[in-house]
């Protein structure tokens, strides 16, 4: 099967599983449920849950066992986008071509929709872990990885630095490296490791997947920065040029466009090398690294 | 020992443990760390962590084992206050007599400080659980209880209803019951149960503590509503009359002051009755119920 077919097969399964977490049988008070559902089901590439499922497959994991973790991952990602789009943060009106959460539900409800998704993600993972008492340590490691990646030494820490740098003209390469590593990278690496941990991996396997995560995470972020300069607004579903307008710290603004493209290429090769220890089971993640480095949306 | 001595002994231990989570050895990026610490260490009665420790003591639990859970509880409570105080929510400038988080650190950082505390709470509990592999189920139940109590069918759900009712003139007793049960009650009950679960309680014990939590949680909230009308601004550390000004749904506004006081008295007696199955080990929680029902701040 070719890459696209496999990817869309995985992301469809994620889509279906996500839908079930918001169907009519789920009792969550309105308009909280609608606000949470709106942002989760608005679409997107489902990259992070696909990473969770694919890392799990490296060690022949059970996709039923890991699917709730993959969905929780997407909910955590969505919560971070909702809070990031708030007027007090990035103040974005559009996300994936649609009005952002606070534009539809109001700021207060958007804060709660984010909070709710984060809680719901942990509830889902914890409930799931109880179904696998024989593998409780695998699940605990997976849930812990998620908490770390989303937390103060991960995503939230990165968002803090990002916010601080908006008004800091002295911010430079060190701050940008911190933002890339934490704001986006930590969650991408955690998405992979959360899927892997369920299979109780060796230290060597954890290291390989962490490195792959670091490389594709950084490449992903640099490509994001590049696309904000040369991307196609329609394909991206959001306006371009916003980084320059807000004087945001980006890889191209600090290192130039050519060096940025070269870095992406290097990271792609490094990612593939790290993941090679899994033999041909790593083919999908290698192709995914290629696609992430060459994407135009 | 008298009640006050025991209470202040417990809350001092909580204070000390909370401090350690923000000391110099803890690596969290600034100003996130300062923003999180500011609201956690600003004071307060530490009621919820004291409930966690006391419920744990009902079954002779180990206070070292449960202390991280008690601290996580206080962090979750603090996160909810920070988000609740935001301009888009309750828009409060003062909390415990001090400027609210967003007044000091800005709105964006206050959102992140709340997000960070919530993450940190789970990280702390998960890390702690790994120290007790022989009691992993007790810890998992405790962490799950916390996630449920703070989540969409608990605190966040209650906050959603509270926010929706601000603009809804038809909101009445049903909505208020939902808010009381979820916004405050769920976390108070979870604070107790999270402490109890570590000791692997029986169903009967879980039921008794749940009922006690329901009763003191509701009494606590009604007293809060009463104090907003007849309380002493200085003792409370916040302006009174804010509920009436914002036309907030409260117990006294719907049932009258006398019925409200009577309800608190009833709940106090019911709480004590439920917890009696623990014999004289329940003395402290009974006295705590009395104090919570008769408090003036």
XYZ file of N, CA, C and O in Angstrom, chain A residues 27-32 36 79 83 86 88-89 107-109 111-112 115-116 118-120 122-123 126 129-130 136 140-141 143-144 147-148 150-153 156-157 159-161 163-164 178, chain B residues 27-32 36 79 83 86 88-89 107-109 111-112 115-116 118-120 122-123 126 129-130 136 140-141 143-144 147-148 150-153 156-157 159-161 163-164 178:
368
model
N -22.511 12.667 27.788
C -23.197 13.684 28.583
C -22.208 14.766 29.037
O -21.516 14.606 30.040
N -22.154 15.846 28.273
C -21.358 17.022 28.662
C -22.274 18.229 28.494
O -22.980 18.343 27.489
N -22.270 19.114 29.461
C -23.191 20.243 29.459
C -22.938 21.165 28.242
O -21.799 21.321 27.797
N -24.004 21.719 27.701
C -23.899 22.689 26.599
C -23.742 24.096 27.151
O -24.261 24.370 28.240
N -23.070 25.019 26.451
C -22.438 24.864 25.141
C -21.004 24.336 25.205
O -20.293 24.367 24.207
N -20.586 23.822 26.385
C -19.218 23.302 26.503
C -18.949 22.194 25.487
O -17.925 22.194 24.793
N -16.142 22.331 22.550
C -15.049 21.359 22.465
C -15.087 20.636 21.119
O -14.082 20.510 20.419
N -6.686 21.710 22.397
C -6.777 22.630 23.546
C -5.707 23.715 23.429
O -5.968 24.896 23.654
N -6.428 27.901 23.139
C -5.863 28.908 24.047
C -4.882 29.825 23.315
O -4.835 31.028 23.568
N -6.486 32.767 21.456
C -7.213 33.782 22.247
C -6.642 35.189 22.026
O -5.442 35.346 21.779
N -5.782 37.352 24.072
C -4.666 37.636 24.984
C -3.384 36.922 24.576
O -2.309 37.231 25.087
N -3.502 35.974 23.639
C -2.324 35.242 23.175
C -2.028 35.684 21.731
O -1.657 36.804 21.514
N -14.943 34.389 24.389
C -13.649 34.136 25.027
C -13.733 33.228 26.249
O -12.921 32.331 26.430
N -14.699 33.500 27.108
C -14.817 32.701 28.339
C -15.030 31.234 28.008
O -14.369 30.356 28.566
N -15.951 30.977 27.082
C -16.239 29.589 26.730
C -15.041 28.939 26.043
O -14.811 27.734 26.193
N -11.867 29.557 26.716
C -10.955 29.155 27.797
C -11.418 27.815 28.376
O -10.631 26.873 28.526
N -12.731 27.723 28.639
C -13.273 26.488 29.229
C -13.224 25.307 28.266
O -12.993 24.171 28.683
N -9.727 24.066 28.561
C -9.591 23.379 29.858
C -10.308 22.027 29.822
O -9.792 21.014 30.308
N -11.508 22.036 29.248
C -12.311 20.814 29.185
C -11.647 19.737 28.346
O -11.620 18.557 28.726
N -8.490 19.367 27.765
C -7.305 18.861 28.454
C -7.706 17.831 29.515
O -7.113 16.746 29.615
N -8.741 18.163 30.284
C -9.255 17.217 31.277
C -9.755 15.938 30.635
O -9.467 14.836 31.088
N -10.536 16.129 29.590
C -11.158 14.990 28.911
C -10.079 14.035 28.398
O -10.208 12.810 28.500
N -7.145 13.424 29.666
C -6.626 12.592 30.754
C -7.666 11.583 31.234
O -7.335 10.433 31.533
N -8.916 12.010 31.279
C -9.967 11.062 31.682
C -10.001 9.868 30.731
O -10.117 8.723 31.155
N -6.868 7.624 31.271
C -6.908 6.910 32.549
C -7.952 5.794 32.522
O -7.709 4.679 32.981
N -6.611 2.973 30.517
C -5.548 2.202 31.183
C -6.133 1.115 32.092
O -5.528 0.059 32.276
N -7.312 1.386 32.644
C -7.919 0.403 33.550
C -8.397 -0.855 32.826
O -8.636 -1.882 33.443
N -0.316 -2.141 32.974
C -0.557 -0.867 33.637
C 0.678 0.043 33.584
O 0.559 1.265 33.443
N 0.856 3.826 32.229
C 1.289 4.913 33.111
C 2.436 5.707 32.476
O 2.467 6.936 32.530
N 3.378 4.987 31.852
C 4.491 5.684 31.190
C 3.987 6.537 30.033
O 4.473 7.641 29.795
N 0.916 7.866 29.690
C 0.171 9.026 30.204
C 1.136 10.064 30.793
O 0.981 11.272 30.590
N 2.165 9.578 31.487
C 3.154 10.496 32.061
C 3.886 11.270 30.966
O 4.144 12.471 31.098
N 1.696 14.031 29.841
C 1.638 15.136 30.808
C 2.919 15.958 30.726
O 2.884 17.194 30.754
N 4.059 15.283 30.600
C 5.331 16.011 30.502
C 5.409 16.839 29.223
O 5.819 17.997 29.247
N 3.047 18.032 27.394
C 2.096 19.142 27.335
C 2.370 20.181 28.413
O 1.797 21.262 28.388
N 3.264 19.853 29.341
C 3.384 20.625 30.568
C 4.368 21.783 30.559
O 4.742 22.313 29.507
N 4.767 22.156 31.764
C 5.589 23.353 31.952
C 6.992 23.197 31.395
O 7.659 24.177 31.078
N 7.485 21.961 31.292
C 8.779 21.753 30.643
C 8.594 21.268 29.218
O 9.486 20.658 28.622
N 3.503 24.096 27.368
C 3.118 25.329 28.066
C 4.352 26.218 28.294
O 4.275 27.442 28.160
N 5.489 25.587 28.600
C 6.738 26.343 28.739
C 7.096 27.051 27.441
O 7.501 28.221 27.428
N 5.034 27.916 25.041
C 4.071 28.998 24.778
C 4.408 30.236 25.600
O 4.248 31.364 25.152
N 4.882 29.994 26.831
C 5.285 31.108 27.686
C 6.422 31.888 27.042
O 6.383 33.113 26.938
N 7.451 31.163 26.579
C 8.591 31.834 25.944
C 8.142 32.586 24.686
O 8.571 33.709 24.424
N 5.233 33.867 24.046
C 4.498 35.062 24.455
C 5.457 36.144 24.963
O 5.325 37.326 24.622
N 6.448 35.739 25.757
C 7.402 36.711 26.307
C 8.212 37.374 25.204
O 8.575 38.549 25.315
N 14.463 27.350 22.092
C 13.624 26.933 23.221
C 12.161 26.787 22.786
O 11.485 25.814 23.124
N 13.147 23.670 37.613
C 13.427 24.346 36.349
C 12.135 24.563 35.540
O 11.689 23.671 34.831
N 11.564 25.733 35.690
C 10.409 26.126 34.870
C 10.714 27.518 34.322
O 11.189 28.388 35.057
N 10.459 27.712 33.050
C 10.820 28.975 32.389
C 10.077 30.169 33.035
O 8.937 30.040 33.482
N 10.751 31.285 33.091
C 10.131 32.522 33.594
C 9.483 33.287 32.441
O 9.944 33.185 31.315
N 8.435 34.068 32.681
C 7.769 34.314 33.956
C 6.687 33.286 34.318
O 5.908 33.532 35.233
N 6.662 32.153 33.601
C 5.644 31.135 33.906
C 5.740 30.673 35.354
O 4.728 30.583 36.063
N 2.832 31.048 38.160
C 2.225 29.881 38.819
C 2.399 29.993 40.332
O 1.456 29.823 41.104
N -5.488 26.733 39.673
C -5.669 26.924 38.217
C -7.092 27.373 37.911
O -7.319 28.293 37.114
N -8.192 31.027 36.040
C -9.010 31.125 34.822
C -10.365 31.787 35.121
O -10.873 32.563 34.315
N -10.338 35.622 35.113
C -10.011 36.318 33.852
C -11.129 37.278 33.424
O -12.304 37.026 33.709
N -12.558 37.590 30.679
C -13.585 36.915 29.882
C -14.494 36.036 30.733
O -15.544 35.583 30.266
N -14.105 35.795 31.995
C -14.939 34.977 32.889
C -15.545 35.897 33.964
O -16.361 36.721 33.644
N -3.030 38.934 30.808
C -4.024 37.894 30.531
C -3.445 36.628 29.911
O -3.783 35.524 30.292
N -2.567 36.814 28.920
C -2.003 35.654 28.233
C -1.235 34.771 29.211
O -1.402 33.545 29.223
N -0.404 35.397 30.035
C 0.386 34.612 30.980
C -0.504 33.962 32.034
O -0.211 32.859 32.503
N -3.547 32.815 31.504
C -4.082 31.608 30.862
C -3.051 30.486 30.972
O -3.357 29.360 31.384
N -1.796 30.825 30.642
C -0.731 29.807 30.666
C -0.401 29.335 32.084
O -0.091 28.165 32.298
N -3.007 26.808 32.825
C -2.704 25.594 32.055
C -1.509 24.862 32.668
O -1.499 23.629 32.792
N -0.486 25.633 33.028
C 0.737 25.058 33.586
C 0.483 24.362 34.918
O 0.987 23.259 35.159
N -2.283 23.075 35.952
C -3.074 21.864 35.738
C -2.171 20.718 35.273
O -2.252 19.588 35.770
N -1.282 21.032 34.328
C -0.306 20.033 33.868
C 0.593 19.564 34.990
O 0.836 18.373 35.162
N 1.104 20.535 35.725
C 2.052 20.244 36.794
C 1.408 19.314 37.826
O 2.041 18.375 38.318
N -0.853 17.021 37.363
C -0.854 15.637 36.874
C 0.554 15.049 36.839
O 0.764 13.880 37.165
N 1.518 15.867 36.445
C 2.901 15.373 36.440
C 3.316 14.924 37.836
O 3.948 13.884 38.019
N 1.494 11.667 38.825
C 1.958 10.510 38.060
C 3.358 10.091 38.511
O 3.641 8.900 38.682
N 3.084 8.335 41.772
C 2.507 6.985 41.694
C 3.582 5.943 41.371
O 3.494 4.792 41.800
N 4.613 6.370 40.635
C 5.657 5.413 40.247
C 6.524 4.997 41.434
O 7.228 3.992 41.368
N -0.221 0.607 42.863
C -0.454 1.373 41.642
C -1.949 1.595 41.388
O -2.364 2.657 40.898
N -3.828 5.072 40.743
C -4.569 5.302 39.497
C -5.998 5.746 39.786
O -6.523 6.661 39.136
N -6.627 5.126 40.777
C -7.994 5.523 41.142
C -8.022 6.947 41.670
O -8.942 7.717 41.395
N -5.835 9.410 40.965
C -5.585 10.354 39.866
C -6.824 10.463 38.962
O -7.201 11.552 38.528
N -7.471 9.319 38.713
C -8.676 9.337 37.877
C -9.775 10.168 38.537
O -10.489 10.923 37.865
N -9.067 13.746 37.919
C -9.369 14.140 36.536
C -10.874 14.285 36.349
O -11.342 15.243 35.723
N -11.638 13.356 36.926
C -13.093 13.443 36.791
C -13.647 14.670 37.504
O -14.490 15.379 36.977
N -12.220 17.465 38.249
C -11.814 18.729 37.645
C -12.372 18.893 36.237
O -12.306 19.979 35.668
N -12.935 17.822 35.688
C -13.223 17.774 34.264
C -14.590 18.255 33.814
O -15.271 19.009 34.520
N -14.968 17.803 32.630
C -16.180 18.286 31.979
C -17.455 17.851 32.699
O -18.490 18.494 32.580
N -17.401 16.753 33.439
C -18.553 16.374 34.261
C -18.344 16.770 35.709
O -18.965 16.228 36.622
N -15.129 21.950 35.358
C -15.213 22.708 34.107
C -16.663 22.776 33.611
O -17.121 23.818 33.124
N -17.396 21.677 33.785
C -18.815 21.679 33.438
C -19.581 22.707 34.265
O -20.423 23.451 33.747
N -18.347 25.406 35.690
C -17.951 26.757 35.268
C -18.677 27.165 33.994
O -19.051 28.326 33.822
N -18.859 26.195 33.101
C -19.590 26.459 31.857
C -21.016 26.900 32.173
O -21.494 27.916 31.654
N -21.695 26.152 33.045
C -23.077 26.502 33.394
C -23.124 27.871 34.073
O -24.019 28.681 33.801
N -21.095 30.376 33.663
C -20.878 31.402 32.640
C -22.134 31.584 31.784
O -22.544 32.718 31.490
N -22.774 30.482 31.412
C -23.978 30.567 30.562
C -25.104 31.276 31.288
O -25.903 31.984 30.681
N -26.977 22.492 39.576
C -25.911 21.976 38.706
C -24.587 22.679 38.994
O -23.535 22.046 39.106
